[in-house]
Coordinates of C-alpha atoms and ligand atoms in Angstrom, one line a residue:
M13 CA 11.1 -38.0 -39.8
C14 CA 9.5 -35.9 -42.7
E15 CA 11.7 -32.5 -44.5
G16 CA 11.2 -29.9 -46.5
R17 CA 8.1 -28.4 -48.8
E18 CA 5.3 -31.0 -47.8
N19 CA 5.1 -30.0 -44.5
F20 CA 4.5 -26.2 -44.9
K21 CA 1.6 -25.8 -47.6
V22 CA -0.1 -22.5 -48.9
A23 CA -3.9 -22.4 -49.5
V24 CA -6.0 -19.6 -51.2
R25 CA -9.5 -19.4 -50.1
V26 CA -11.9 -16.9 -52.1
R27 CA -15.1 -16.2 -50.7
P28 CA -17.9 -15.7 -52.5
R29 CA -19.5 -12.1 -53.0
L30 CA -21.6 -11.6 -49.6
P31 CA -25.1 -10.5 -50.4
N32 CA -24.7 -6.8 -49.6
E33 CA -21.8 -6.8 -52.0
V34 CA -24.0 -8.2 -55.1
P35 CA -26.5 -5.6 -55.8
S36 CA -23.6 -2.9 -55.3
G37 CA -22.1 -4.0 -59.0
F38 CA -18.6 -4.4 -57.3
L39 CA -16.8 -6.1 -59.8
Q40 CA -15.4 -9.5 -58.5
C41 CA -11.3 -8.5 -59.3
V42 CA -9.8 -11.7 -58.6
E43 CA -10.5 -15.3 -60.3
A44 CA -9.8 -18.8 -58.8
D45 CA -8.5 -21.7 -61.1
L46 CA -8.9 -24.6 -59.4
V47 CA -7.7 -26.9 -61.7
H48 CA -4.1 -25.1 -61.9
N49 CA -4.2 -23.7 -58.3
T50 CA -4.0 -20.3 -59.6
V51 CA -5.5 -16.7 -58.8
V52 CA -5.7 -14.1 -61.2
A53 CA -6.1 -10.8 -59.6
N54 CA -7.4 -7.7 -61.8
K55 CA -6.8 -4.1 -61.0
P56 CA -9.8 -2.1 -60.7
I57 CA -10.1 0.5 -62.8
L58 CA -12.2 4.0 -62.3
K59 CA -14.4 5.0 -65.1
K60 CA -14.3 8.7 -63.4
A61 CA -11.8 10.1 -61.5
S62 CA -12.7 9.8 -57.6
S63 CA -11.2 10.5 -54.6
R64 CA -11.1 7.3 -52.9
I65 CA -12.2 3.7 -53.8
G66 CA -15.3 2.7 -51.5
I67 CA -19.1 1.5 -51.3
D68 CA -20.2 5.1 -52.8
D69 CA -17.9 4.6 -56.0
F70 CA -20.1 1.2 -57.2
G71 CA -20.4 0.3 -60.6
E72 CA -17.5 3.0 -61.7
F73 CA -15.4 0.5 -62.3
V74 CA -14.2 -1.2 -65.8
R75 CA -12.2 -3.8 -66.9
P76 CA -8.3 -4.1 -66.8
E77 CA -6.1 -4.5 -69.4
P78 CA -4.3 -7.6 -69.6
S79 CA -1.3 -6.0 -67.9
Q80 CA -2.8 -4.8 -64.8
T81 CA -3.6 -8.7 -64.0
Q82 CA -1.2 -10.5 -61.8
S83 CA -1.4 -13.9 -61.7
F84 CA -0.3 -16.4 -58.5
T85 CA -0.1 -20.5 -57.8
Y86 CA 0.0 -22.1 -54.6
D87 CA -0.4 -25.5 -53.6
V88 CA -4.3 -25.4 -53.4
V89 CA -6.7 -23.0 -54.7
L90 CA -10.8 -22.9 -53.2
G91 CA -12.9 -20.9 -55.3
K92 CA -16.7 -19.4 -54.6
D93 CA -18.2 -23.0 -55.2
S94 CA -15.4 -24.5 -52.8
S95 CA -17.7 -26.4 -50.0
Q96 CA -16.2 -26.2 -46.5
Q97 CA -16.0 -30.1 -47.1
D98 CA -13.6 -29.6 -49.8
V99 CA -11.6 -27.0 -47.7
F100 CA -11.1 -29.9 -45.0
L101 CA -10.2 -32.9 -47.8
R102 CA -7.6 -30.4 -49.4
C103 CA -6.7 -28.3 -46.5
A104 CA -6.5 -30.3 -43.1
S105 CA -7.6 -33.8 -43.6
D106 CA -4.0 -35.2 -43.9
I107 CA -2.9 -32.9 -41.1
V108 CA -5.3 -34.5 -38.4
K109 CA -4.2 -37.8 -39.2
S110 CA -0.4 -37.1 -38.7
V111 CA -1.6 -35.4 -35.5
I112 CA -3.5 -38.7 -34.6
N113 CA -0.2 -40.7 -35.3
G114 CA 2.1 -38.4 -32.9
Y115 CA 3.2 -35.3 -35.4
N116 CA 2.4 -31.2 -35.0
G117 CA 0.3 -29.3 -37.4
S118 CA -1.6 -26.7 -37.7
I119 CA -4.1 -24.8 -39.4
I120 CA -3.8 -21.3 -39.8
A121 CA -6.4 -19.1 -41.5
S122 CA -5.0 -15.1 -42.2
G123 CA -6.1 -12.2 -44.4
Q124 CA -8.0 -9.2 -44.2
T125 CA -11.1 -8.4 -42.2
S126 CA -14.3 -10.3 -43.8
S127 CA -12.6 -12.4 -45.9
G128 CA -13.6 -15.6 -44.2
K129 CA -11.2 -16.9 -41.4
T130 CA -13.7 -17.6 -39.0
Y131 CA -16.1 -19.2 -41.5
T132 CA -13.3 -21.3 -42.6
I133 CA -11.9 -22.5 -39.5
A134 CA -15.4 -22.7 -37.3
G135 CA -17.7 -22.2 -39.8
T136 CA -21.8 -22.0 -39.2
K137 CA -23.8 -24.5 -37.7
E138 CA -25.5 -24.9 -41.1
E139 CA -21.9 -24.6 -42.8
P140 CA -19.4 -26.1 -40.1
G141 CA -15.9 -25.2 -40.7
I142 CA -12.4 -27.1 -39.7
I143 CA -12.8 -27.6 -36.1
P144 CA -15.9 -29.5 -35.8
R145 CA -14.9 -31.5 -39.1
A146 CA -11.3 -32.2 -37.3
A147 CA -13.4 -33.4 -34.0
Q148 CA -15.4 -35.5 -36.1
I149 CA -12.4 -37.2 -37.7
I150 CA -10.4 -37.6 -34.9
F151 CA -13.2 -39.2 -32.6
S152 CA -14.2 -41.7 -35.2
Q153 CA -10.7 -43.1 -36.3
I154 CA -9.5 -43.5 -32.5
G155 CA -12.9 -45.2 -31.8
S156 CA -12.4 -45.3 -28.2
Y157 CA -10.0 -45.5 -24.9
S158 CA -9.5 -48.5 -24.9
N159 CA -9.1 -49.5 -29.1
P160 CA -6.9 -52.4 -29.4
A161 CA -4.2 -50.1 -31.5
G162 CA -3.8 -48.9 -27.8
Q163 CA -5.2 -46.1 -25.5
Y164 CA -5.6 -42.8 -26.4
L165 CA -6.4 -39.2 -24.2
V166 CA -7.7 -36.1 -26.3
R167 CA -7.0 -32.4 -24.1
T168 CA -8.3 -29.1 -25.7
S169 CA -7.2 -25.8 -24.6
Y170 CA -8.3 -22.0 -26.2
L171 CA -6.6 -18.9 -25.8
Q172 CA -7.5 -15.2 -27.5
I173 CA -4.4 -12.7 -27.7
Y174 CA -6.3 -9.8 -27.5
N175 CA -4.3 -6.3 -27.3
E176 CA -1.0 -8.5 -26.9
K177 CA -2.1 -10.2 -23.9
I178 CA -3.2 -13.7 -23.8
S179 CA -6.4 -14.8 -22.1
D180 CA -7.4 -18.6 -21.7
L181 CA -11.1 -18.6 -23.4
L182 CA -12.0 -21.1 -21.2
E183 CA -11.1 -19.7 -18.1
P184 CA -12.5 -16.7 -18.0
S185 CA -10.7 -15.2 -14.9
R186 CA -7.0 -16.4 -16.2
E187 CA -6.2 -13.0 -18.0
N188 CA -3.1 -11.8 -19.3
L189 CA -1.1 -15.2 -19.1
K190 CA 2.8 -15.4 -19.3
I191 CA 5.1 -17.7 -22.1
R192 CA 7.4 -19.5 -20.7
E193 CA 10.2 -21.9 -22.2
D194 CA 9.6 -25.7 -22.0
G195 CA 13.4 -26.4 -21.2
C196 CA 13.1 -27.9 -24.7
G197 CA 13.3 -25.9 -27.3
G198 CA 9.7 -25.5 -27.3
V199 CA 7.4 -22.7 -25.2
F200 CA 4.2 -23.2 -23.1
V201 CA 1.4 -20.7 -21.4
E202 CA 1.7 -20.6 -18.4
T203 CA -1.8 -21.7 -16.5
L204 CA -3.6 -22.0 -19.6
S205 CA -6.7 -25.0 -18.5
E206 CA -6.6 -27.9 -20.3
H207 CA -9.8 -30.0 -20.6
V208 CA -10.0 -33.3 -21.2
V209 CA -12.6 -34.7 -23.8
R210 CA -14.2 -37.9 -24.5
D211 CA -16.3 -37.2 -28.2
A212 CA -16.5 -34.4 -30.7
E213 CA -19.9 -33.0 -29.0
E214 CA -17.6 -32.0 -25.7
I215 CA -14.9 -30.4 -28.2
M216 CA -18.5 -28.4 -29.7
A217 CA -19.6 -27.5 -26.4
L218 CA -16.0 -26.1 -25.1
I219 CA -15.7 -24.2 -28.8
K220 CA -18.9 -22.5 -28.1
R221 CA -18.3 -21.5 -24.3
G222 CA -15.3 -20.0 -25.2
T223 CA -16.1 -18.3 -28.5
R224 CA -18.7 -16.1 -26.5
L225 CA -15.6 -15.0 -25.0
R226 CA -13.8 -14.2 -27.5
A227 CA -13.4 -10.0 -28.3
T228 CA -15.7 -9.2 -31.1
N229 CA -16.5 -6.0 -32.9
V230 CA -18.9 -4.0 -35.2
T231 CA -16.7 -2.8 -38.1
R232 CA -16.9 -1.3 -41.0
M233 CA -16.2 -4.1 -43.3
N234 CA -17.7 -7.1 -40.8
K235 CA -20.5 -6.8 -38.0
E236 CA -18.8 -9.7 -36.0
S237 CA -15.4 -8.8 -36.3
S238 CA -12.8 -11.3 -34.6
R239 CA -10.6 -8.6 -33.2
S240 CA -8.4 -11.4 -30.8
H241 CA -5.8 -14.1 -32.7
A242 CA -7.5 -17.4 -31.5
V243 CA -5.6 -20.9 -31.0
F244 CA -7.7 -23.9 -30.3
T245 CA -5.0 -26.6 -29.5
I246 CA -6.2 -30.0 -29.8
I247 CA -3.3 -32.6 -28.1
I248 CA -4.0 -36.5 -28.9
E249 CA -1.9 -38.5 -26.6
H250 CA -1.2 -41.9 -28.1
G251 CA -0.3 -44.9 -25.5
K252 CA 0.7 -48.4 -26.4
D253 CA 2.5 -51.5 -24.7
D254 CA 6.1 -51.0 -25.1
G255 CA 6.6 -54.5 -25.0
H256 CA 8.7 -54.0 -21.4
G257 CA 5.6 -53.6 -18.6
G258 CA 5.6 -49.8 -19.8
M259 CA 4.0 -47.5 -22.2
A260 CA 5.5 -46.1 -24.9
V261 CA 3.5 -42.7 -26.0
T262 CA 3.5 -40.5 -28.5
I263 CA 1.8 -36.8 -28.4
G264 CA 0.4 -34.9 -31.3
K265 CA -0.7 -31.4 -31.0
L266 CA -3.2 -29.8 -33.8
R267 CA -3.2 -25.7 -34.0
L268 CA -6.1 -24.4 -35.2
V269 CA -5.7 -20.7 -35.8
D270 CA -7.9 -18.0 -36.5
L271 CA -6.2 -14.7 -36.9
A272 CA -7.9 -11.1 -36.5
G273 CA -8.2 -9.8 -39.7
S274 CA -6.0 -7.3 -41.5
E275 CA -7.5 -4.0 -42.2
R276 CA -6.9 0.2 -42.3
L277 CA -7.4 2.4 -40.0
D278 CA -10.5 3.7 -39.9
V279 CA -10.1 7.4 -38.5
D280 CA -13.7 7.8 -37.7
A281 CA -14.0 5.2 -35.3
E282 CA -14.4 4.8 -31.8
S283 CA -11.1 5.3 -29.9
K284 CA -11.3 1.9 -28.8
L285 CA -11.8 0.3 -32.4
Q286 CA -8.9 2.0 -33.3
E287 CA -6.8 1.0 -30.4
E288 CA -7.7 -3.2 -31.6
T289 CA -6.7 -2.1 -35.1
K290 CA -3.4 -0.4 -34.3
N291 CA -2.7 -3.5 -31.9
I292 CA -3.9 -6.4 -35.0
N293 CA -1.6 -4.3 -37.5
V294 CA 1.5 -4.7 -35.0
S295 CA 0.9 -8.3 -34.5
L296 CA 0.5 -8.9 -38.1
H297 CA 3.3 -6.9 -38.6
N298 CA 5.7 -9.2 -37.0
F299 CA 4.0 -12.7 -38.0
T300 CA 4.7 -11.0 -41.6
K301 CA 8.5 -10.0 -40.1
V302 CA 8.8 -13.9 -39.0
V303 CA 7.8 -15.0 -42.6
T304 CA 9.8 -12.5 -44.5
A305 CA 13.0 -13.9 -42.1
L306 CA 12.4 -17.6 -42.5
T307 CA 12.2 -17.5 -46.3
T308 CA 15.3 -15.1 -46.9
P309 CA 18.1 -17.0 -47.6
G310 CA 20.8 -16.4 -45.3
V311 CA 19.2 -15.0 -42.7
K312 CA 19.6 -16.7 -39.4
Y313 CA 17.7 -14.4 -36.8
I314 CA 13.8 -15.4 -36.8
P315 CA 12.1 -12.4 -34.9
Y316 CA 10.1 -15.0 -32.8
R317 CA 10.4 -13.0 -29.9
D318 CA 8.7 -9.8 -31.4
S319 CA 5.0 -10.7 -30.7
K320 CA 3.0 -13.1 -28.5
L321 CA 1.5 -14.4 -31.9
T322 CA 4.4 -15.7 -33.0
R323 CA 6.0 -16.7 -30.0
I324 CA 3.0 -19.2 -29.4
L325 CA 3.0 -20.1 -33.0
Q326 CA 6.8 -20.7 -33.5
D327 CA 6.8 -24.5 -34.1
C328 CA 4.2 -23.9 -36.7
L329 CA 6.3 -21.9 -38.7
G330 CA 9.6 -23.3 -39.8
G331 CA 9.1 -25.6 -37.0
N332 CA 8.6 -29.0 -35.5
C333 CA 4.9 -29.3 -37.8
K334 CA 3.0 -29.8 -40.8
T335 CA 1.6 -26.7 -41.3
T336 CA -0.8 -25.6 -44.1
M337 CA -1.8 -21.7 -44.1
I338 CA -4.9 -20.9 -45.9
A339 CA -4.4 -17.2 -46.8
T340 CA -8.7 -16.2 -47.2
I341 CA -9.8 -13.4 -49.9
A342 CA -13.1 -11.3 -50.5
P343 CA -13.2 -11.0 -54.0
T344 CA -14.6 -7.3 -54.6
S345 CA -13.2 -4.5 -56.2
E346 CA -13.0 -2.9 -52.7
C347 CA -10.6 -4.9 -51.3
Y348 CA -8.2 -5.1 -53.8
I349 CA -5.1 -3.4 -52.4
E350 CA -5.4 -6.0 -49.2
T351 CA -5.9 -8.5 -51.6
I352 CA -2.7 -8.4 -53.4
N353 CA -1.2 -7.8 -50.2
T354 CA -2.5 -11.5 -48.9
L355 CA -1.4 -13.0 -52.2
K356 CA 1.9 -11.7 -52.1
F357 CA 2.6 -12.5 -48.9
A358 CA 1.0 -15.8 -49.1
K359 CA 3.2 -16.7 -52.0
R360 CA 6.2 -15.7 -49.6
A361 CA 4.9 -18.3 -47.5
K362 CA 5.2 -21.2 -49.7
N363 CA 8.7 -21.1 -49.3
I364 CA 9.2 -21.7 -45.2
R365 CA 10.2 -25.0 -44.6
N366 CA 8.9 -27.0 -41.6
I367 CA 10.6 -30.6 -40.3
A368 CA 8.1 -32.5 -39.2
Q369 CA 8.6 -35.2 -36.9
V370 CA 6.6 -37.7 -34.4
N371 CA 6.6 -36.6 -30.8
E372 CA 7.7 -40.2 -29.2
D373 CA 9.3 -41.4 -26.1
M374 CA 6.9 -38.8 -24.1
S375 CA 5.8 -40.7 -21.4
E376 CA 6.6 -38.2 -19.1
K377 CA 5.1 -35.4 -20.4
A378 CA 2.0 -37.3 -21.1
L379 CA -1.2 -37.2 -19.0
I380 CA -2.0 -41.0 -20.2
S381 CA 1.0 -41.9 -18.0
S382 CA 0.1 -40.4 -15.0
Y383 CA -3.0 -41.3 -15.4
Q384 CA -2.2 -45.1 -15.7
S385 CA 0.3 -45.2 -12.6
E386 CA -2.9 -43.4 -10.9
I387 CA -5.2 -46.1 -12.3
K388 CA -2.2 -48.3 -11.1
R389 CA -1.8 -47.0 -7.3
L390 CA -5.8 -47.1 -7.0
K391 CA -6.3 -50.3 -8.4
L392 CA -3.7 -51.7 -5.6
Q393 CA -5.2 -49.3 -2.8
L394 CA -8.6 -51.4 -4.1
Q395 CA -6.8 -54.9 -3.9
E396 CA -5.9 -54.5 -0.5
R397 CA -9.1 -52.7 0.9
S398 CA -11.2 -55.8 -0.6
S399 CA -8.7 -58.0 0.9
G400 CA -8.7 -56.6 4.1
T401 CA -13.0 -56.5 3.9
D402 CA -12.5 -60.5 3.1
I403 CA -10.5 -61.0 7.3
D404 CA -13.2 -58.5 8.7
Y405 CA -15.6 -59.9 7.1
I406 CA -14.7 -63.3 8.5
K407 CA -14.1 -62.2 11.8
L408 CA -17.0 -59.9 11.6
L409 CA -19.1 -63.4 11.2
Q410 CA -17.7 -65.5 13.9
E411 CA -18.7 -63.1 16.0
R412 CA -22.1 -62.9 15.2
Q413 CA -22.6 -66.3 15.2
E414 CA -21.1 -66.1 19.0
E415 CA -23.6 -63.3 19.8
Q416 CA -26.0 -65.7 18.1
R417 CA -25.1 -68.6 20.2
E418 CA -25.0 -66.5 23.3
K419 CA -28.2 -65.2 22.8
E420 CA -30.1 -68.9 22.3
E421 CA -28.3 -69.6 25.5
V422 CA -29.8 -66.7 27.4
K423 CA -33.0 -67.0 25.7
T424 CA -33.1 -70.9 26.5
K425 CA -32.6 -69.9 30.4
L426 CA -34.8 -67.4 30.3
E427 CA -37.6 -69.6 29.1
M428 CA -36.6 -72.7 31.7
Q429 CA -37.0 -69.3 34.6
Q430 CA -39.7 -68.6 33.4
K431 CA -41.2 -71.9 33.4
L432 CA -40.2 -73.0 37.1
A433 CA -41.7 -69.3 37.9
D434 CA -45.0 -69.9 36.2
E435 CA -45.2 -73.4 38.0
A436 CA -44.5 -72.2 41.4
Q437 CA -46.6 -69.2 40.7
A438 CA -49.2 -72.1 39.7
E439 CA -48.4 -73.7 43.3
K440 CA -48.5 -70.5 45.0
T441 CA -52.3 -70.0 43.4
K442 CA -53.2 -73.7 44.2
L443 CA -52.2 -72.8 48.3
I444 CA -54.1 -69.7 48.3
S445 CA -57.2 -71.1 46.9
R446 CA -56.9 -74.3 49.1
I447 CA -56.2 -71.9 52.6
R448 CA -59.2 -69.5 51.5
E449 CA -61.4 -72.5 51.1
L450 CA -60.4 -73.7 54.4
E451 CA -60.5 -70.4 56.1
D452 CA -64.2 -69.9 54.7
K453 CA -64.9 -73.5 56.1
S454 CA -64.2 -71.9 59.0
L455 CA -66.1 -69.2 59.5
C456 CA -69.0 -71.2 58.9
G457 CA -69.1 -72.6 62.2
L458 CA -68.3 -76.1 60.6
S459 CA -68.2 -78.2 64.2
V460 CA -65.0 -79.2 65.1
P461 CA -65.5 -83.2 65.6
G462 CA -64.7 -84.1 69.3
G463 CA -65.2 -80.3 71.1
A464 CA -67.3 -77.2 71.0
S465 CA -66.7 -74.2 68.2
K466 CA -64.3 -71.3 68.9
R467 CA -66.7 -68.7 68.4
G468 CA -69.0 -70.6 70.2
A469 CA -66.4 -70.8 73.1
S470 CA -65.9 -67.3 72.9
W471 CA -69.7 -66.1 73.3
Ligands
ATP18 N1 -17.1 -19.2 -48.3 C1 -17.9 -19.1 -47.7 N2 -19.1 -18.6 -48.5 C2 -20.2 -17.9 -48.1 N3 -20.4 -16.8 -47.1 C3 -19.2 -16.8 -45.9 C4 -17.2 -17.2 -47.2 N4 -16.7 -16.8 -46.0 C5 -17.3 -15.8 -45.7 N5 -18.3 -16.1 -45.9 C6 -19.4 -14.7 -44.9 O1 -18.3 -13.7 -45.0 C7 -18.5 -13.2 -43.7 C8 -17.2 -12.5 -43.0 O2 -17.0 -14.3 -43.0 P1 -15.8 -13.7 -41.3 O3 -16.1 -13.4 -40.2 O4 -15.6 -15.7 -41.8 O5 -14.4 -13.2 -41.8 P2 -13.4 -13.0 -41.3 O6 -11.9 -13.3 -41.9 O7 -13.7 -13.8 -39.8 O8 -13.2 -11.4 -40.6 P3 -13.0 -10.6 -39.4 O9 -11.3 -10.8 -39.3 O10 -13.3 -9.6 -39.0 O11 -13.4 -11.5 -38.0 C9 -19.7 -13.3 -42.5 O12 -20.8 -13.1 -42.7 C10 -19.3 -15.2 -43.5 O13 -20.6 -16.3 -43.1

C-alpha cells in the first residue's frame, strides 16, 4: 500500500500564446519556472482607465510592480516549450505503469476554457496527448495476451456528463445513465458499455468514434469548446497462475478526465450556450467544494453526492487512486482573473491525500476470469465432441465397408446373370437362324428323299 502525498500530485501547464493572441499585444501575465516548479502571475495594470479587460484593450497593459506578483509552487510545472512527451513523462507515465500493476490511476485536466485541457489529454494527430501515449505504453508493456508473466485483458469505456446527464459516447442510444453503488463502497455507471481492445490502434479508433459525439460549441474563447466533462477509462486485468490450479487477478483502472472549461457567463450568448455555461460552472463549483472539504482540517463530510462528476471521480479525489491533476492555464492578461483562480485552486488541491493499493483478489469481478471459465467450458465441449466424432467415424467406416462389400456382391451376381442371359440370347439367336435356314430350304422345294414334295402334293 502507498500512502500520502505521492498519490495525489498537482501539475500546472502554461500553454503558449496562440497565433490569434500574439499580434494583439496582450502581455504574457504568467511565467513558468520549470527548475523550481513555480508559476509567477503578474497582475496586469491598465495604463488607461478602461471599463473592461478584453480584446479591445490590447496594448493597454503595463508591467506590474513586484508587489503585484504572486508565486505558486507545485509538484510539476510545464511551460510554453514543454512538449507533449514532457507532459506525459512528468505527469502520466508512472501512473500508467502503476495501473498495469493493478493500481487505480487518474489524470484530470482542469482549468479555464481554451487553456489546453483537451490538447493535454487527447492532443492532436500531429501532437498526440496523454491518451494515445498511455495506450502505446500499455500495449508495449503487456506485450501480448499470452505473456509469460500472465494474461492481460484490456477494456475501455467513454462517457460524458453534459448538463448533469451521463451519456455513453460509444453507444449513443444510452443516455441519462444512472450511477449505482457497487456494494464495496464504490460506484459504477449502469449500462455503460465496455469494449475489449487488443492494441493501441483499437483504443484510438474508440476515442475517435466517441469524441465525434462529445458536446462542443463555438464560444467567445474557443471555436471548439468542450461543453461536457469527458471520462475515458482503461481497465487492465492481469491474471496469473495462483499455484493452486486457479487464477490470481489484479484489476487496474486508469481514468483520463477532460473537464469542461470554466468561463464567465456571456450574457450576449444564445440561451443554449448560457445554459451549458451555467451547468458547467455549477458542476465545477461542486468539484471545488469537494477539493475544499478534502483539504480543510477537521471536515469529515465530503459532498461527493452533490454532482455526478464528483460521484464518478470519488476514488480519484481522496480515495484509492494515484492521481495527477493537471491545471492548464492560458498565459495572456485577458485571462488573469481565471488564471489566479486556477492557480489558487491547484495550490489547495496539493493538500489532498490519496491512499493507493493494488486491487488484488479480483477474480470474481474480472472479465478475464469469466473468459477463462468460458474457454475451459468450450474446450471441454470440444473434447467431448472430438471423442464423439471418433466413434462415429469408425462406425461410419465399418458401415461404408459393409455397403461396399454388398455392392460388389450384387455387381458380381449381376455380371453372372448378364453373362448367362447373353449366352442364352446367343443360343436363341443361333436356333432361330437355324430354323429360318431350314424353313427357307423347305420353301425352295427340296425333295424329300423317299416321297412327293408337300407343295407338289397340294397342286
Ligand atoms: N500547449 C499547447 N501548445 C500548443 N497549442 C495549444 C496548447 N494548449 C492548447 N493549445 C491550443 O489552444 C486551443 C485551445 O485548447 P483546448 O481546446 O485544448 O482548450 P480546452 O481547455 O480544452 O478548452 P475548452 O474548455 O473550451 O474545451 C487549441 O487550438 C489547442 O490546439
